mmCIF file of C-alpha atoms and ligand atoms in Angstrom:
data_model
loop_
_atom_site.group_PDB
_atom_site.id
_atom_site.type_symbol
_atom_site.label_atom_id
_atom_site.label_comp_id
_atom_site.label_asym_id
_atom_site.label_seq_id
_atom_site.Cartn_x
_atom_site.Cartn_y
_atom_site.Cartn_z
ATOM 1 C CA MET A 152 45.598 3.043 -33.777
ATOM 2 C CA LYS A 153 42.558 2.494 -31.545
ATOM 3 C CA PRO A 154 42.988 0.153 -28.590
ATOM 4 C CA LEU A 155 41.241 -3.176 -28.261
ATOM 5 C CA LEU A 156 39.446 -3.788 -24.985
ATOM 6 C CA ARG A 157 42.516 -5.719 -23.808
ATOM 7 C CA GLU A 158 44.794 -2.683 -24.029
ATOM 8 C CA ALA A 159 42.298 0.059 -23.165
ATOM 9 C CA PRO A 160 42.978 1.797 -19.826
ATOM 10 C CA ALA A 161 39.309 2.806 -19.533
ATOM 11 C CA VAL A 162 35.939 1.424 -20.596
ATOM 12 C CA LEU A 163 32.784 3.523 -20.899
ATOM 13 C CA PHE A 164 29.409 1.744 -20.885
ATOM 14 C CA ASP A 165 25.920 2.457 -22.090
ATOM 15 C CA LEU A 166 23.324 1.325 -19.515
ATOM 16 C CA ASP A 167 19.900 0.353 -20.940
ATOM 17 C CA GLY A 168 20.170 -2.758 -23.076
ATOM 18 C CA THR A 169 23.883 -3.047 -22.287
ATOM 19 C CA LEU A 170 24.096 -3.748 -18.526
ATOM 20 C CA TYR A 171 20.640 -5.381 -18.516
ATOM 21 C CA ARG A 172 18.428 -6.966 -21.175
ATOM 22 C CA LEU A 173 15.603 -4.821 -22.527
ATOM 23 C CA GLY A 174 13.278 -7.720 -23.474
ATOM 24 C CA PRO A 175 12.506 -8.997 -19.947
ATOM 25 C CA MET A 176 12.211 -5.421 -18.631
ATOM 26 C CA ARG A 177 9.798 -4.347 -21.399
ATOM 27 C CA ARG A 178 7.609 -7.406 -20.849
ATOM 28 C CA ARG A 179 7.546 -6.790 -17.100
ATOM 29 C CA MET A 180 6.646 -3.100 -17.483
ATOM 30 C CA MET A 181 3.976 -3.863 -20.083
ATOM 31 C CA PHE A 182 2.421 -6.209 -17.516
ATOM 32 C CA GLU A 183 2.606 -3.512 -14.799
ATOM 33 C CA LEU A 184 1.084 -0.884 -17.100
ATOM 34 C CA THR A 185 -1.731 -3.177 -18.207
ATOM 35 C CA ARG A 186 -2.510 -4.138 -14.610
ATOM 36 C CA TRP A 187 -2.621 -0.466 -13.611
ATOM 37 C CA GLY A 188 -4.764 0.322 -16.660
ATOM 38 C CA LEU A 189 -7.404 -2.222 -15.623
ATOM 39 C CA GLY A 190 -7.908 -0.302 -12.383
ATOM 40 C CA HIS A 191 -7.708 3.147 -14.029
ATOM 41 C CA PRO A 192 -9.478 2.815 -17.410
ATOM 42 C CA LEU A 193 -10.029 6.562 -17.848
ATOM 43 C CA ALA A 194 -6.489 7.693 -16.998
ATOM 44 C CA PHE A 195 -4.793 4.849 -18.880
ATOM 45 C CA PRO A 196 -4.961 6.215 -22.475
ATOM 46 C CA ARG A 197 -3.615 9.570 -21.239
ATOM 47 C CA LEU A 198 -0.689 7.847 -19.493
ATOM 48 C CA MET A 199 0.158 5.692 -22.525
ATOM 49 C CA GLY A 200 -0.091 8.707 -24.850
ATOM 50 C CA ALA A 201 2.205 10.713 -22.585
ATOM 51 C CA LEU A 202 4.876 7.981 -22.441
ATOM 52 C CA ARG A 203 4.707 7.484 -26.221
ATOM 53 C CA GLU A 204 5.032 11.228 -26.934
ATOM 54 C CA PHE A 205 7.931 11.564 -24.470
ATOM 55 C CA ARG A 206 9.832 8.683 -26.128
ATOM 56 C CA SER A 207 9.234 10.018 -29.602
ATOM 57 C CA ALA A 208 10.366 13.536 -28.572
ATOM 58 C CA ARG A 209 13.523 12.034 -27.075
ATOM 59 C CA GLU A 210 14.344 10.354 -30.399
ATOM 60 C CA GLU A 211 13.723 13.660 -32.215
ATOM 61 C CA LEU A 212 15.959 15.483 -29.738
ATOM 62 C CA ARG A 213 18.915 13.311 -30.769
ATOM 63 C CA GLY A 214 19.545 16.153 -33.217
ATOM 64 C CA PHE A 215 19.360 18.842 -30.476
ATOM 65 C CA ALA A 216 22.596 20.861 -30.390
ATOM 66 C CA GLU A 217 21.993 24.109 -28.512
ATOM 67 C CA ASP A 218 23.751 25.496 -25.501
ATOM 68 C CA GLY A 219 21.241 28.183 -24.504
ATOM 69 C CA GLN A 220 18.568 25.697 -23.378
ATOM 70 C CA ALA A 221 18.756 22.854 -20.867
ATOM 71 C CA LEU A 222 18.043 19.512 -22.515
ATOM 72 C CA ALA A 223 16.829 18.262 -19.102
ATOM 73 C CA GLU A 224 13.892 20.718 -19.459
ATOM 74 C CA VAL A 225 13.380 20.703 -23.230
ATOM 75 C CA GLN A 226 12.826 16.923 -23.141
ATOM 76 C CA TYR A 227 9.626 17.585 -21.124
ATOM 77 C CA GLU A 228 8.570 20.949 -22.585
ATOM 78 C CA LEU A 229 8.507 19.760 -26.217
ATOM 79 C CA PRO A 230 6.227 16.713 -25.755
ATOM 80 C CA ALA A 231 4.134 18.393 -23.012
ATOM 81 C CA GLY A 232 3.222 21.190 -25.449
ATOM 82 C CA ARG A 233 2.006 18.630 -27.977
ATOM 83 C CA LEU A 234 0.033 16.742 -25.343
ATOM 84 C CA GLY A 235 -1.620 19.852 -23.882
ATOM 85 C CA MET A 236 -0.170 18.910 -20.495
ATOM 86 C CA SER A 237 2.146 20.848 -18.188
ATOM 87 C CA PRO A 238 5.845 19.852 -18.331
ATOM 88 C CA GLU A 239 5.628 19.159 -14.579
ATOM 89 C CA GLU A 240 2.760 16.697 -15.000
ATOM 90 C CA LEU A 241 4.562 14.908 -17.844
ATOM 91 C CA GLN A 242 7.761 14.761 -15.808
ATOM 92 C CA GLY A 243 5.826 13.232 -12.901
ATOM 93 C CA LEU A 244 4.382 10.488 -15.138
ATOM 94 C CA VAL A 245 7.728 9.758 -16.806
ATOM 95 C CA GLU A 246 9.591 9.651 -13.500
ATOM 96 C CA GLU A 247 7.046 7.282 -12.034
ATOM 97 C CA TRP A 248 6.636 4.905 -14.990
ATOM 98 C CA MET A 249 9.996 5.034 -16.740
ATOM 99 C CA PHE A 250 12.339 5.572 -13.796
ATOM 100 C CA ALA A 251 10.856 4.608 -10.385
ATOM 101 C CA ARG A 252 8.563 1.645 -11.132
ATOM 102 C CA PRO A 253 11.094 -0.293 -13.262
ATOM 103 C CA LEU A 254 13.814 -0.120 -10.565
ATOM 104 C CA PRO A 255 12.704 -3.188 -8.557
ATOM 105 C CA PHE A 256 12.779 -5.323 -11.754
ATOM 106 C CA LEU A 257 16.206 -4.243 -12.977
ATOM 107 C CA ALA A 258 18.218 -6.834 -11.077
ATOM 108 C CA GLN A 259 16.141 -9.670 -12.628
ATOM 109 C CA SER A 260 16.892 -8.303 -16.094
ATOM 110 C CA ALA A 261 20.657 -7.876 -15.520
ATOM 111 C CA TRP A 262 22.949 -9.747 -17.894
ATOM 112 C CA PRO A 263 24.250 -12.923 -16.227
ATOM 113 C CA GLY A 264 27.723 -12.357 -14.809
ATOM 114 C CA LEU A 265 27.380 -8.553 -14.865
ATOM 115 C CA ARG A 266 29.142 -7.865 -11.580
ATOM 116 C CA ASP A 267 31.829 -10.532 -12.096
ATOM 117 C CA VAL A 268 32.769 -9.224 -15.546
ATOM 118 C CA LEU A 269 32.994 -5.642 -14.235
ATOM 119 C CA LEU A 270 35.143 -6.860 -11.336
ATOM 120 C CA GLU A 271 37.454 -8.627 -13.788
ATOM 121 C CA LEU A 272 37.816 -5.470 -15.856
ATOM 122 C CA ARG A 273 38.680 -3.524 -12.706
ATOM 123 C CA GLY A 274 41.054 -6.304 -11.674
ATOM 124 C CA ALA A 275 42.803 -5.820 -15.017
ATOM 125 C CA GLY A 276 43.448 -2.196 -13.958
ATOM 126 C CA LYS A 277 40.802 -0.510 -16.094
ATOM 127 C CA ARG A 278 38.816 2.531 -15.008
ATOM 128 C CA LEU A 279 35.100 2.116 -15.676
ATOM 129 C CA GLY A 280 32.420 4.670 -16.489
ATOM 130 C CA VAL A 281 28.802 4.885 -17.631
ATOM 131 C CA PHE A 282 27.488 7.399 -20.133
ATOM 132 C CA SER A 283 23.735 7.052 -20.670
ATOM 133 C CA ASP A 284 21.004 9.180 -22.218
ATOM 134 C CA TYR A 285 19.138 8.700 -18.893
ATOM 135 C CA ALA A 286 20.318 9.373 -15.325
ATOM 136 C CA PRO A 287 22.353 6.270 -14.428
ATOM 137 C CA ASP A 288 22.932 6.273 -10.649
ATOM 138 C CA GLN A 289 19.658 4.829 -9.295
ATOM 139 C CA LYS A 290 19.665 2.123 -11.964
ATOM 140 C CA LEU A 291 23.265 1.193 -11.161
ATOM 141 C CA GLU A 292 22.343 0.970 -7.457
ATOM 142 C CA ALA A 293 19.410 -1.297 -8.343
ATOM 143 C CA LEU A 294 21.721 -3.477 -10.459
ATOM 144 C CA GLY A 295 24.125 -3.687 -7.500
ATOM 145 C CA VAL A 296 27.114 -2.332 -9.443
ATOM 146 C CA ARG A 297 27.220 1.407 -8.659
ATOM 147 C CA ASP A 298 30.387 0.919 -6.552
ATOM 148 C CA LEU A 299 32.332 -0.470 -9.539
ATOM 149 C CA PHE A 300 32.148 2.697 -11.664
ATOM 150 C CA ASP A 301 34.572 5.607 -11.290
ATOM 151 C CA VAL A 302 32.428 7.914 -13.420
ATOM 152 C CA THR A 303 28.690 8.147 -14.149
ATOM 153 C CA LEU A 304 27.312 10.655 -16.616
ATOM 154 C CA ALA A 305 23.900 11.433 -18.161
ATOM 155 C CA ALA A 306 23.248 13.151 -21.497
ATOM 156 C CA THR A 307 21.225 15.780 -19.586
ATOM 157 C CA ASP A 308 24.248 16.726 -17.439
ATOM 158 C CA PRO A 309 24.946 20.447 -18.145
ATOM 159 C CA ALA A 310 28.478 19.539 -19.299
ATOM 160 C CA VAL A 311 26.957 17.386 -22.062
ATOM 161 C CA ASN A 312 23.435 18.685 -22.885
ATOM 162 C CA ARG A 313 23.297 16.400 -25.952
ATOM 163 C CA PHE A 314 21.778 12.982 -26.515
ATOM 164 C CA LYS A 315 23.700 10.294 -28.377
ATOM 165 C CA PRO A 316 24.912 10.011 -31.082
ATOM 166 C CA ASP A 317 26.363 13.486 -30.501
ATOM 167 C CA PRO A 318 30.012 12.823 -29.536
ATOM 168 C CA ARG A 319 30.074 15.294 -26.635
ATOM 169 C CA GLY A 320 29.060 12.857 -23.863
ATOM 170 C CA PHE A 321 31.621 10.302 -25.043
ATOM 171 C CA ILE A 322 34.318 12.990 -24.952
ATOM 172 C CA VAL A 323 33.299 14.279 -21.490
ATOM 173 C CA GLY A 324 33.078 10.681 -20.219
ATOM 174 C CA ALA A 325 36.617 9.918 -21.392
ATOM 175 C CA GLU A 326 37.891 13.183 -19.914
ATOM 176 C CA ARG A 327 36.393 12.307 -16.512
ATOM 177 C CA LEU A 328 37.994 8.866 -16.731
ATOM 178 C CA GLY A 329 41.315 10.629 -17.273
ATOM 179 C CA VAL A 330 41.945 9.317 -20.799
ATOM 180 C CA ALA A 331 41.749 10.637 -24.347
ATOM 181 C CA PRO A 332 38.636 9.425 -26.249
ATOM 182 C CA GLY A 333 40.890 7.374 -28.528
ATOM 183 C CA GLU A 334 42.216 5.406 -25.546
ATOM 184 C CA ALA A 335 38.801 4.275 -24.275
ATOM 185 C CA VAL A 336 36.413 1.629 -25.556
ATOM 186 C CA TYR A 337 32.636 2.187 -25.499
ATOM 187 C CA VAL A 338 30.358 -0.790 -24.842
ATOM 188 C CA GLY A 339 26.777 -0.266 -26.027
ATOM 189 C CA ASP A 340 23.849 -2.040 -27.671
ATOM 190 C CA ARG A 341 22.666 0.304 -30.475
ATOM 191 C CA GLU A 342 24.931 0.813 -33.450
ATOM 192 C CA ASP A 343 22.951 3.894 -34.602
ATOM 193 C CA VAL A 344 23.454 5.812 -31.333
ATOM 194 C CA ASP A 345 26.209 4.077 -29.342
ATOM 195 C CA GLY A 346 28.384 2.971 -32.237
ATOM 196 C CA ALA A 347 27.878 6.159 -34.256
ATOM 197 C CA GLY A 348 28.490 8.437 -31.243
ATOM 198 C CA ALA A 349 31.624 6.591 -30.149
ATOM 199 C CA ALA A 350 32.969 6.658 -33.716
ATOM 200 C CA ALA A 351 32.296 10.416 -33.960
ATOM 201 C CA ALA A 352 34.280 10.883 -30.722
ATOM 202 C CA GLY A 353 37.157 8.772 -32.076
ATOM 203 C CA MET A 354 36.458 5.959 -29.589
ATOM 204 C CA SER A 355 36.397 2.287 -30.511
ATOM 205 C CA HIS A 356 33.279 0.346 -29.554
ATOM 206 C CA VAL A 357 31.816 -3.079 -28.947
ATOM 207 C CA MET A 358 28.102 -3.869 -29.283
ATOM 208 C CA VAL A 359 26.391 -6.286 -26.883
ATOM 209 C CA GLY A 360 23.287 -8.329 -27.660
ATOM 210 C CA GLY A 361 21.491 -9.063 -30.894
ATOM 211 C CA ALA A 362 19.764 -6.414 -32.976
ATOM 212 C CA ALA A 363 18.297 -8.280 -35.910
ATOM 213 C CA ARG A 364 18.120 -5.395 -38.378
ATOM 214 C CA GLU A 365 21.778 -4.496 -38.158
ATOM 215 C CA ASP A 366 24.626 -5.317 -40.454
ATOM 216 C CA PRO A 367 25.998 -8.702 -39.297
ATOM 217 C CA ARG A 368 29.563 -7.585 -40.086
ATOM 218 C CA LEU A 369 29.549 -5.108 -37.160
ATOM 219 C CA ALA A 370 31.604 -5.963 -34.074
ATOM 220 C CA ARG A 371 28.995 -7.537 -31.844
ATOM 221 C CA ILE A 372 29.061 -10.033 -28.989
ATOM 222 C CA ASP A 373 25.938 -11.953 -28.008
ATOM 223 C CA SER A 374 26.101 -11.544 -24.211
ATOM 224 C CA PHE A 375 27.693 -9.305 -21.600
ATOM 225 C CA ALA A 376 29.742 -12.230 -20.277
ATOM 226 C CA ALA A 377 31.327 -12.562 -23.735
ATOM 227 C CA LEU A 378 33.267 -9.358 -22.939
ATOM 228 C CA ARG A 379 35.599 -11.693 -21.022
ATOM 229 C CA GLY A 380 36.749 -13.140 -24.309
ATOM 230 C CA LEU A 381 37.927 -9.694 -25.441
ATOM 231 C CA VAL A 382 40.119 -8.985 -22.388
HETATM 232 MG MG1 MG B 298 21.247 1.138 -24.831
#
């Protein structure tokens, strides 16, 4: 029998779209990109093409399941080859535009009550972790909640080397939290990657936020603060 959030000794979280809202962040970054593009009209199409190709390769690599190659490198090599760009150049663009430049806007996009809800979960004796497809630590610092997590883990960590919905990261995350996967609850925002991955690892899950195209019968709460009602 899988535990409800109330009984679970550990909770593992997704980050993007789960600890902060994607809508405000996407609008803000679209504004930043457009503003930069006005000053750099020749470089702009190349930048946008690179970001698009990187994202699409990342979605394709959800099926990647090899141990001989580092996913942290393949995620740049695959799209860079298609773009006719070096992996290093692509990595530089991605790190600037997808990781560094969004950081100052993260706190404004955080779900209301984020820190308080996490504190309540800790107060209830639960161990907390993050398992994200992207490196979580800088984002958690920017959200002001890094100190509340016992474990942080990225899909590109050598111990995982798989994007969601592969169950490996969920299993490693639970192990690092000191529980069996079946004892933890995963909180995410995408049923197709978070829900499917947690289910494949034998972990129960809760989805935060509204995704219009999904089956309305799925377990979903409409805000992060609504997690309180489950504890
Ligand atoms: Mg997410």
